[in-house]
Every structure is written in C-alpha cells, then in structure tokens.
PDB file of C-alpha atoms in Angstrom:
ATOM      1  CA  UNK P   1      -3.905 -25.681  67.500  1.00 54.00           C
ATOM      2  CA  UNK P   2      -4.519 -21.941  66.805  1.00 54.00           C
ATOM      3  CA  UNK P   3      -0.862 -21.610  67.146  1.00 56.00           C
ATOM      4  CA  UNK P   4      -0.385 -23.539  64.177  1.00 55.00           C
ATOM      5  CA  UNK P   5      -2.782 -22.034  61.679  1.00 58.00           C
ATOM      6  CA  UNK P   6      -1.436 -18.647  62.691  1.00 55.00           C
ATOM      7  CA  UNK P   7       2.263 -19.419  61.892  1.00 59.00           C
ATOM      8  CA  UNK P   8       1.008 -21.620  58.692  1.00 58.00           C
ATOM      9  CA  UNK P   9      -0.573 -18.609  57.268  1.00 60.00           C
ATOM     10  CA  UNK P  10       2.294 -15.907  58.385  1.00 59.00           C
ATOM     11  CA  UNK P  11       4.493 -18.609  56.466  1.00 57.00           C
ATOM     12  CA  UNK P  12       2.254 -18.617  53.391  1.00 58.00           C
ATOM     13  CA  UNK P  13       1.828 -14.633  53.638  1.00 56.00           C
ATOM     14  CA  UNK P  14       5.820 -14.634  53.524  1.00 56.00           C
ATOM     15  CA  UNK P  15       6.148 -16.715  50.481  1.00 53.00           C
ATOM     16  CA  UNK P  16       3.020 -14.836  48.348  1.00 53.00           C
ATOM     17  CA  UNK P  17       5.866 -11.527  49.237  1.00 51.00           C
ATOM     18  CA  UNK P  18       8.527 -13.238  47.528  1.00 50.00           C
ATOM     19  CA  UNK P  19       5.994 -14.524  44.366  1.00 49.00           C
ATOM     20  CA  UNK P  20       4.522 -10.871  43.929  1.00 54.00           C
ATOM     21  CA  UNK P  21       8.737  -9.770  43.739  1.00 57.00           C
ATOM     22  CA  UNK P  22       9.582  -9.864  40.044  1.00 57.00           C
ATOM     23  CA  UNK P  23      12.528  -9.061  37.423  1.00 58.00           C
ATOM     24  CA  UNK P  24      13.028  -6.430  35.041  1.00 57.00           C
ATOM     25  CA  UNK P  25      14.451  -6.450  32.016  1.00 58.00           C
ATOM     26  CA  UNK P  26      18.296  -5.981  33.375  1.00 60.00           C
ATOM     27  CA  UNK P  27      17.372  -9.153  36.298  1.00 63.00           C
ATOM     28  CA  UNK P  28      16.815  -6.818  38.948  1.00 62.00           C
ATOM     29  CA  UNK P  29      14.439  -7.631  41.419  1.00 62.00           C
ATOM     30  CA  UNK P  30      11.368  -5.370  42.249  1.00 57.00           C
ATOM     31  CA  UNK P  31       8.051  -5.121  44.221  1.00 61.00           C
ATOM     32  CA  UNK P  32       4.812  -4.308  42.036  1.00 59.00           C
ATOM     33  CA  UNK P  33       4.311  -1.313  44.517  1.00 60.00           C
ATOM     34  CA  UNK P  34       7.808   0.253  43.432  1.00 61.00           C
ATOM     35  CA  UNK P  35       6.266   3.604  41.760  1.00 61.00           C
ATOM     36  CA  UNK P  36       9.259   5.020  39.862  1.00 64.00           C
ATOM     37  CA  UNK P  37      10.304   1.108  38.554  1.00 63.00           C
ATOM     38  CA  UNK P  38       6.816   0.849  37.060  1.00 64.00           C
ATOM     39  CA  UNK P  39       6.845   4.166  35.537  1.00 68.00           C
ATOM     40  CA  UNK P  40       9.623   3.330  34.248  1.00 65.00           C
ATOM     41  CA  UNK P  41       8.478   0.406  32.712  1.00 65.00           C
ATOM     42  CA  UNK P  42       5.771   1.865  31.607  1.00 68.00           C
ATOM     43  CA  UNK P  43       7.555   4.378  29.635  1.00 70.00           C
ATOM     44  CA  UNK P  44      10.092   1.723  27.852  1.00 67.00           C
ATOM     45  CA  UNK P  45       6.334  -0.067  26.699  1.00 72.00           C
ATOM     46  CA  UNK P  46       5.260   3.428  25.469  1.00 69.00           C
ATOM     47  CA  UNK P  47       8.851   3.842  23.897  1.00 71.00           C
ATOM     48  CA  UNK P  48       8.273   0.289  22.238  1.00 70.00           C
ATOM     49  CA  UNK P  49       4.882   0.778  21.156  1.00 71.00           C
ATOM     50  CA  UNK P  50       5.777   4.275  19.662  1.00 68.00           C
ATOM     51  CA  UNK P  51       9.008   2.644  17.939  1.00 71.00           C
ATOM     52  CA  UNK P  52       7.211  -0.368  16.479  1.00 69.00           C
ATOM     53  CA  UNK P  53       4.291   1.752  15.317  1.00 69.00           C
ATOM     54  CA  UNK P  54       6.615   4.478  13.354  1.00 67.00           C
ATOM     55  CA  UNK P  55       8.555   1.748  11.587  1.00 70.00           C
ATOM     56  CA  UNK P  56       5.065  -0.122  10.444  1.00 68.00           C
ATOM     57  CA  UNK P  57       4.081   3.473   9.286  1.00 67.00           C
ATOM     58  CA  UNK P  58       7.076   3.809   7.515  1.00 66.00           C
ATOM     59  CA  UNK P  59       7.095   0.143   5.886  1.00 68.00           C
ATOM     60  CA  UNK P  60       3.366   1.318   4.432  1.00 63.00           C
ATOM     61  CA  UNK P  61       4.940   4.366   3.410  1.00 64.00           C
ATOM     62  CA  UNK P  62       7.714   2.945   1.524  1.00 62.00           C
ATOM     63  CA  UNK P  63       5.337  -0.301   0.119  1.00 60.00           C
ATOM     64  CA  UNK P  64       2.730   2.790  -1.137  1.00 58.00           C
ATOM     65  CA  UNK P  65       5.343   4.296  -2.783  1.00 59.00           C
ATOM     66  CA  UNK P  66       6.743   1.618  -4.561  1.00 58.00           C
ATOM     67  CA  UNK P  67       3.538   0.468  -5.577  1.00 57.00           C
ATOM     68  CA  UNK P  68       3.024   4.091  -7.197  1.00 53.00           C
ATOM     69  CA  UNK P  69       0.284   4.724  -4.639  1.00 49.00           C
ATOM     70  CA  UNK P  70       1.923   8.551  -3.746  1.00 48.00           C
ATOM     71  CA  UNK P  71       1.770   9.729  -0.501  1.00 44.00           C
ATOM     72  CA  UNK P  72      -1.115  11.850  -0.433  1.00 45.00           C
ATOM     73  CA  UNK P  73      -3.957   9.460   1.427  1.00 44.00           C
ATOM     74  CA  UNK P  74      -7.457   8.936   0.021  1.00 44.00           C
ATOM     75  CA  UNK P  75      -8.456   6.452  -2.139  1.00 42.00           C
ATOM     76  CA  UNK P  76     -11.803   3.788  -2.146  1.00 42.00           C
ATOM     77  CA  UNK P  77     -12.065   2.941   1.547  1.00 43.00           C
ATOM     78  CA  UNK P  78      -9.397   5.782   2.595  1.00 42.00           C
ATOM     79  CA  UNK P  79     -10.051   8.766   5.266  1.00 40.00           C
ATOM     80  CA  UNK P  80      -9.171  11.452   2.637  1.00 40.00           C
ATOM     81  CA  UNK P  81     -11.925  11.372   0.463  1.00 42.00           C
ATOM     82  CA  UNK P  82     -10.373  12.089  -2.590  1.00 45.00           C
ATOM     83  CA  UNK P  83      -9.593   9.477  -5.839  1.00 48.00           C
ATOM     84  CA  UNK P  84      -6.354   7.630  -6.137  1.00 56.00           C
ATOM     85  CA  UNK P  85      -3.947   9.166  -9.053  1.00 69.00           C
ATOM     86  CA  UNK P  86      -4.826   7.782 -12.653  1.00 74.00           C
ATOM     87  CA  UNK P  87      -2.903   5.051 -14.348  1.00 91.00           C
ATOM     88  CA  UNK P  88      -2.285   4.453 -17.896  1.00 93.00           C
ATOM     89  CA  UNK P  89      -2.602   0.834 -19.750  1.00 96.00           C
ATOM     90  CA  UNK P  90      -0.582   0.113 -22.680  1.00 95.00           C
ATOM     91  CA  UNK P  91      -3.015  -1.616 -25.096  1.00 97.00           C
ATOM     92  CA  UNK P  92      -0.870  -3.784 -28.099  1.00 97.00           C
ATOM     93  CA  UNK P  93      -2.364  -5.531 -31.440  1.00 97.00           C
ATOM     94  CA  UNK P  94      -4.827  -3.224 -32.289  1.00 97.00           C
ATOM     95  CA  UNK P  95      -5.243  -2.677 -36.230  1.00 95.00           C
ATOM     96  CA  UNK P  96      -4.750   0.010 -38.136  1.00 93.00           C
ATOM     97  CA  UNK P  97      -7.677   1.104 -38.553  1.00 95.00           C
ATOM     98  CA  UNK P  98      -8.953   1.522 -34.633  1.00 96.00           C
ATOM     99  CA  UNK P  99      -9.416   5.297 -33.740  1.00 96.00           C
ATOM    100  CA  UNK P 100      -8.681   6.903 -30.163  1.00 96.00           C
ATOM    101  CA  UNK P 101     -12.802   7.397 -30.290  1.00 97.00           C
ATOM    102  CA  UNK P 102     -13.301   3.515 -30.822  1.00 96.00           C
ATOM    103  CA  UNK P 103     -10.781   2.586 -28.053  1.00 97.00           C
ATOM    104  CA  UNK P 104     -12.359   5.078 -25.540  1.00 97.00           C
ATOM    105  CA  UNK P 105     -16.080   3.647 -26.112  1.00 96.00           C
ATOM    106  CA  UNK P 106     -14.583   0.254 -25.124  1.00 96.00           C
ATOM    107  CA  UNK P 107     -13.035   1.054 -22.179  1.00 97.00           C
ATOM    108  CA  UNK P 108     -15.131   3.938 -20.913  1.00 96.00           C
ATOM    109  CA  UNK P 109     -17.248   0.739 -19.880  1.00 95.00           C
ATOM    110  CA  UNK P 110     -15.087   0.615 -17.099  1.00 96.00           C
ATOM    111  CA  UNK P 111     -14.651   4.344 -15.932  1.00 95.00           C
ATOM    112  CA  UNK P 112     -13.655   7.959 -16.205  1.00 96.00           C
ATOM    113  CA  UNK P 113     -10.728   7.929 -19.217  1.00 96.00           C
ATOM    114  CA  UNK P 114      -8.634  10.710 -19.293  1.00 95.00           C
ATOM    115  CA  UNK P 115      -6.621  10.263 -22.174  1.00 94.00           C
ATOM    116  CA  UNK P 116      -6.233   7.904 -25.422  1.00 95.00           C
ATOM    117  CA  UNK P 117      -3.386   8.000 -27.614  1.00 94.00           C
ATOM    118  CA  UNK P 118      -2.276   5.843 -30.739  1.00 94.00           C
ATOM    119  CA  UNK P 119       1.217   6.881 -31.562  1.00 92.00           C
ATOM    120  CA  UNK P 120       1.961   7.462 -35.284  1.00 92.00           C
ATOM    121  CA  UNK P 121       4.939   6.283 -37.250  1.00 91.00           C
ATOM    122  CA  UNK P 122       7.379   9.399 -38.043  1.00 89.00           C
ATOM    123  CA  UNK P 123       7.799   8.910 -41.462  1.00 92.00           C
ATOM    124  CA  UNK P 124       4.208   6.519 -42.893  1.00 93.00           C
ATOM    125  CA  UNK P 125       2.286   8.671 -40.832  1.00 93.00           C
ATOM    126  CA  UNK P 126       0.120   5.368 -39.843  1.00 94.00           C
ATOM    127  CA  UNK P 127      -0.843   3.753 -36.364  1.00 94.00           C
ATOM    128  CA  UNK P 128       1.830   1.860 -34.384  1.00 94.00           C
ATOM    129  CA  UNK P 129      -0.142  -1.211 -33.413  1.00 95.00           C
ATOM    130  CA  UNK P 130      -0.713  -0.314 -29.980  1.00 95.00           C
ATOM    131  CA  UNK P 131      -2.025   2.583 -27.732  1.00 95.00           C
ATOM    132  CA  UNK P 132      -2.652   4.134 -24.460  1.00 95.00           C
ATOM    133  CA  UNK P 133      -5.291   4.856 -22.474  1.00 96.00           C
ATOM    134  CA  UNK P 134      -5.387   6.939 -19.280  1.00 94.00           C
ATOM    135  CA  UNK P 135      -7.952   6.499 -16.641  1.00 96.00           C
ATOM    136  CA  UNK P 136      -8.223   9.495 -13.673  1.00 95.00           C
ATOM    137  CA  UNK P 137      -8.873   6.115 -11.212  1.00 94.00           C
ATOM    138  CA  UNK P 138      -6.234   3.162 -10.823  1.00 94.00           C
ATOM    139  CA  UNK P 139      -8.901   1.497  -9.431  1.00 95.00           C
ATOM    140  CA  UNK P 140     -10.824   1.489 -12.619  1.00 95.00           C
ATOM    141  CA  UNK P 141      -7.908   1.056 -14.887  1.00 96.00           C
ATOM    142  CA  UNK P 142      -7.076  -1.914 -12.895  1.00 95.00           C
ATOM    143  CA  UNK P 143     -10.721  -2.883 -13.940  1.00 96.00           C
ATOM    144  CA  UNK P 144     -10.233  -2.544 -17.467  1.00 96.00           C
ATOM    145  CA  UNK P 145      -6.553  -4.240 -17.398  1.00 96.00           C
ATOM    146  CA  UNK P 146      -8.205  -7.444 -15.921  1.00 96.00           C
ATOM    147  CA  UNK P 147     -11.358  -7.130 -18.068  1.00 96.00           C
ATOM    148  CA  UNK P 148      -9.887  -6.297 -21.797  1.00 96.00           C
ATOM    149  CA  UNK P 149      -7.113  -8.689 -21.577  1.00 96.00           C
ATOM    150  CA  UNK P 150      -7.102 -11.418 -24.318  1.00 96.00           C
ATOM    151  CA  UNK P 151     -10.257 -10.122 -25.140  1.00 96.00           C
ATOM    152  CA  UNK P 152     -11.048  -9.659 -29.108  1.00 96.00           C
ATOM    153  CA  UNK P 153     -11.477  -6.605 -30.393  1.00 95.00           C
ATOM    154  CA  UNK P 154     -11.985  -5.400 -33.869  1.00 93.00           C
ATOM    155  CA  UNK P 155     -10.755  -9.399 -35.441  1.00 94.00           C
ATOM    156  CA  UNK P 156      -7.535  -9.025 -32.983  1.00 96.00           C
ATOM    157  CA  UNK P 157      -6.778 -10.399 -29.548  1.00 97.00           C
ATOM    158  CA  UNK P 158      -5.501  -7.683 -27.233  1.00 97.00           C
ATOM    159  CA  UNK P 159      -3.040  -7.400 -24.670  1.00 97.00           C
ATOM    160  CA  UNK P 160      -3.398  -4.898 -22.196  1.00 97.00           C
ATOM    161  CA  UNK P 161      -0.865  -4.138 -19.001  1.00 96.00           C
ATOM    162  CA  UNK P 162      -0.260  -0.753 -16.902  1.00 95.00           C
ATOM    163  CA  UNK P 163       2.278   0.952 -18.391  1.00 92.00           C
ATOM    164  CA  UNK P 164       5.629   1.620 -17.027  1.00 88.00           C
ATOM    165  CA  UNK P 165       5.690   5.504 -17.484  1.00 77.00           C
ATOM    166  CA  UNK P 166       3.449   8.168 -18.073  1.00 70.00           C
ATOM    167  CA  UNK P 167       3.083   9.310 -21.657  1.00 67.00           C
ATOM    168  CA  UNK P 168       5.574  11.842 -22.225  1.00 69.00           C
ATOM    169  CA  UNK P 169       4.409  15.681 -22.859  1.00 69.00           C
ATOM    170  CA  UNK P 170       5.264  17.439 -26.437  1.00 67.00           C
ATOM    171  CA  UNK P 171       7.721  19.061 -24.480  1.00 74.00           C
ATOM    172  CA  UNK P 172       9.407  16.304 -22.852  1.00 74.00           C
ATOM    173  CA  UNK P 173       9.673  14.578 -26.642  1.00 66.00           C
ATOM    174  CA  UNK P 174      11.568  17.282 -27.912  1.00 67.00           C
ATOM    175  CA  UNK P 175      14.105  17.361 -25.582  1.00 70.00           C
TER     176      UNK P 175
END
C-alpha cells in the first residue's frame, strides 16, 4: 500500500513540473527558475512600462499645450509653486461711457487684473463697444468668464469669453 502512495505522489510531483513550465511571448517554453529568461522578461516589462509612461507624458504635454497651459509646471495643486500664465477675456456690449477704471472694479472681484483696455475708434476717437481685461491667473480669469457672463452691467447684458490672442503691443500694431 505504501508502494502506491509513493508512486501517486512521484506522479503528481511530475505533473506540478510540467504546470510550473510556462510560455513566453514568442511560445517558447521555460522553467520559472530559468535566470537569464526572467531577466529578460523582466527587462521587456521595464521597456514597456518606460514606453507607455513616456508616451502618457508626452500626450499631457501636447494636451497642456494645446490648451495654452505652457510647459513650464506649477499652477494651483502643481509641484512648481509658481501661478499659471494670465489670460485675457474679451468683454462685448459695454456702453460708451464705461471706463477701463469701472471695468477693473468689477472684475478685480475675482482676482489680480493685469491689464484693461477699451479700444478706440481711429477716426471718432470713441469706445468700440467691447474691451479686454487681463488677469496674471487663468484660474481667476476663468472665474470671472463664468461669473460676468450675461450678467448686467451698467443697463447692458455682457458677454464675456477668453480671448483668442493676446492684445497686441504698440509695436506689433505698427507693423
């Protein structure tokens, strides 16, 4: 009877060899014990991992950039430490008679403003309609988009969105 249980669990010790045996990637079988096949396993996982993790890095890269973010890091909740680049709103239906002093105590509610500029007719000499305001935070200007947005101001409903450019310098207009 001893016989049997010997040869029953020589025949089970067998077949757990062949289970622990497994394939690679190219089919090829392999023990777990096989030093330089797990290394080099271990180093196409590492070559993944590294691959995978540039191309991520470079997807946030490219999304930060198209979303005007820059490159340069920081930002609320960042490691840098430093305050993400301003933005500039383009503010439309303002009357005639609204100042760049009346427009920056309205939206200084919402942060640090930079700039505000009402562009002038050439010829009448007289307000445009509409104006600009620069905040040093996006954050904050993205605050102020959401916030003054069909909002009345001075008998008029404004419309405020980011603008698409940065307002050119005096030098830039004469060109």
């Amino acid at each position: 009877m001893a016989d049997v249980n010997v040869d029953a669990d020589r025949t089970q010790r067998e077949s757990e060899d062949v289970d622990d045996k497994h394939d690679d990637k190219n089919g090829d079988r392999y023990e777990p014990g096989d030093r330089d096949r797990d290394e080099d396993m271990d180093r196409g996982r590492d070559r993944d991992r590294d691959r995978d993790r540039d191309r991520d890095r470079d997807r946030d890269r490219d999304r930060d950039r198209d979303r005007g973010r820059g490159g340069g890091g920081g930002g609320r909740g960042g490691g840098g430490g430093g305050r993400a680049e301003g933005s500039s709103l383009l503010v439309r239906n303002l009357s005639k008679d609204v100042s760049p002093d009346d427009l920056r105590a309205e939206f200084e509610k919402y942060g640090a403003i930079r700039d505000v500029y009402i562009p002038l007719d050439y010829y009448s000499r007289e307000p445009k309609g509409f104006a600009f305001v620069e905040f040093l935070d996006r954050y904050d200007a993205e605050d102020a988009m959401r916030e003054m947005d069909r909002r009345e101001f001075r008998g008029r409903e404004l419309t405020v969105v980011a603008a698409k450019q940065r307002r050119k310098t005096a030098q830039e207009m004469r060109r």
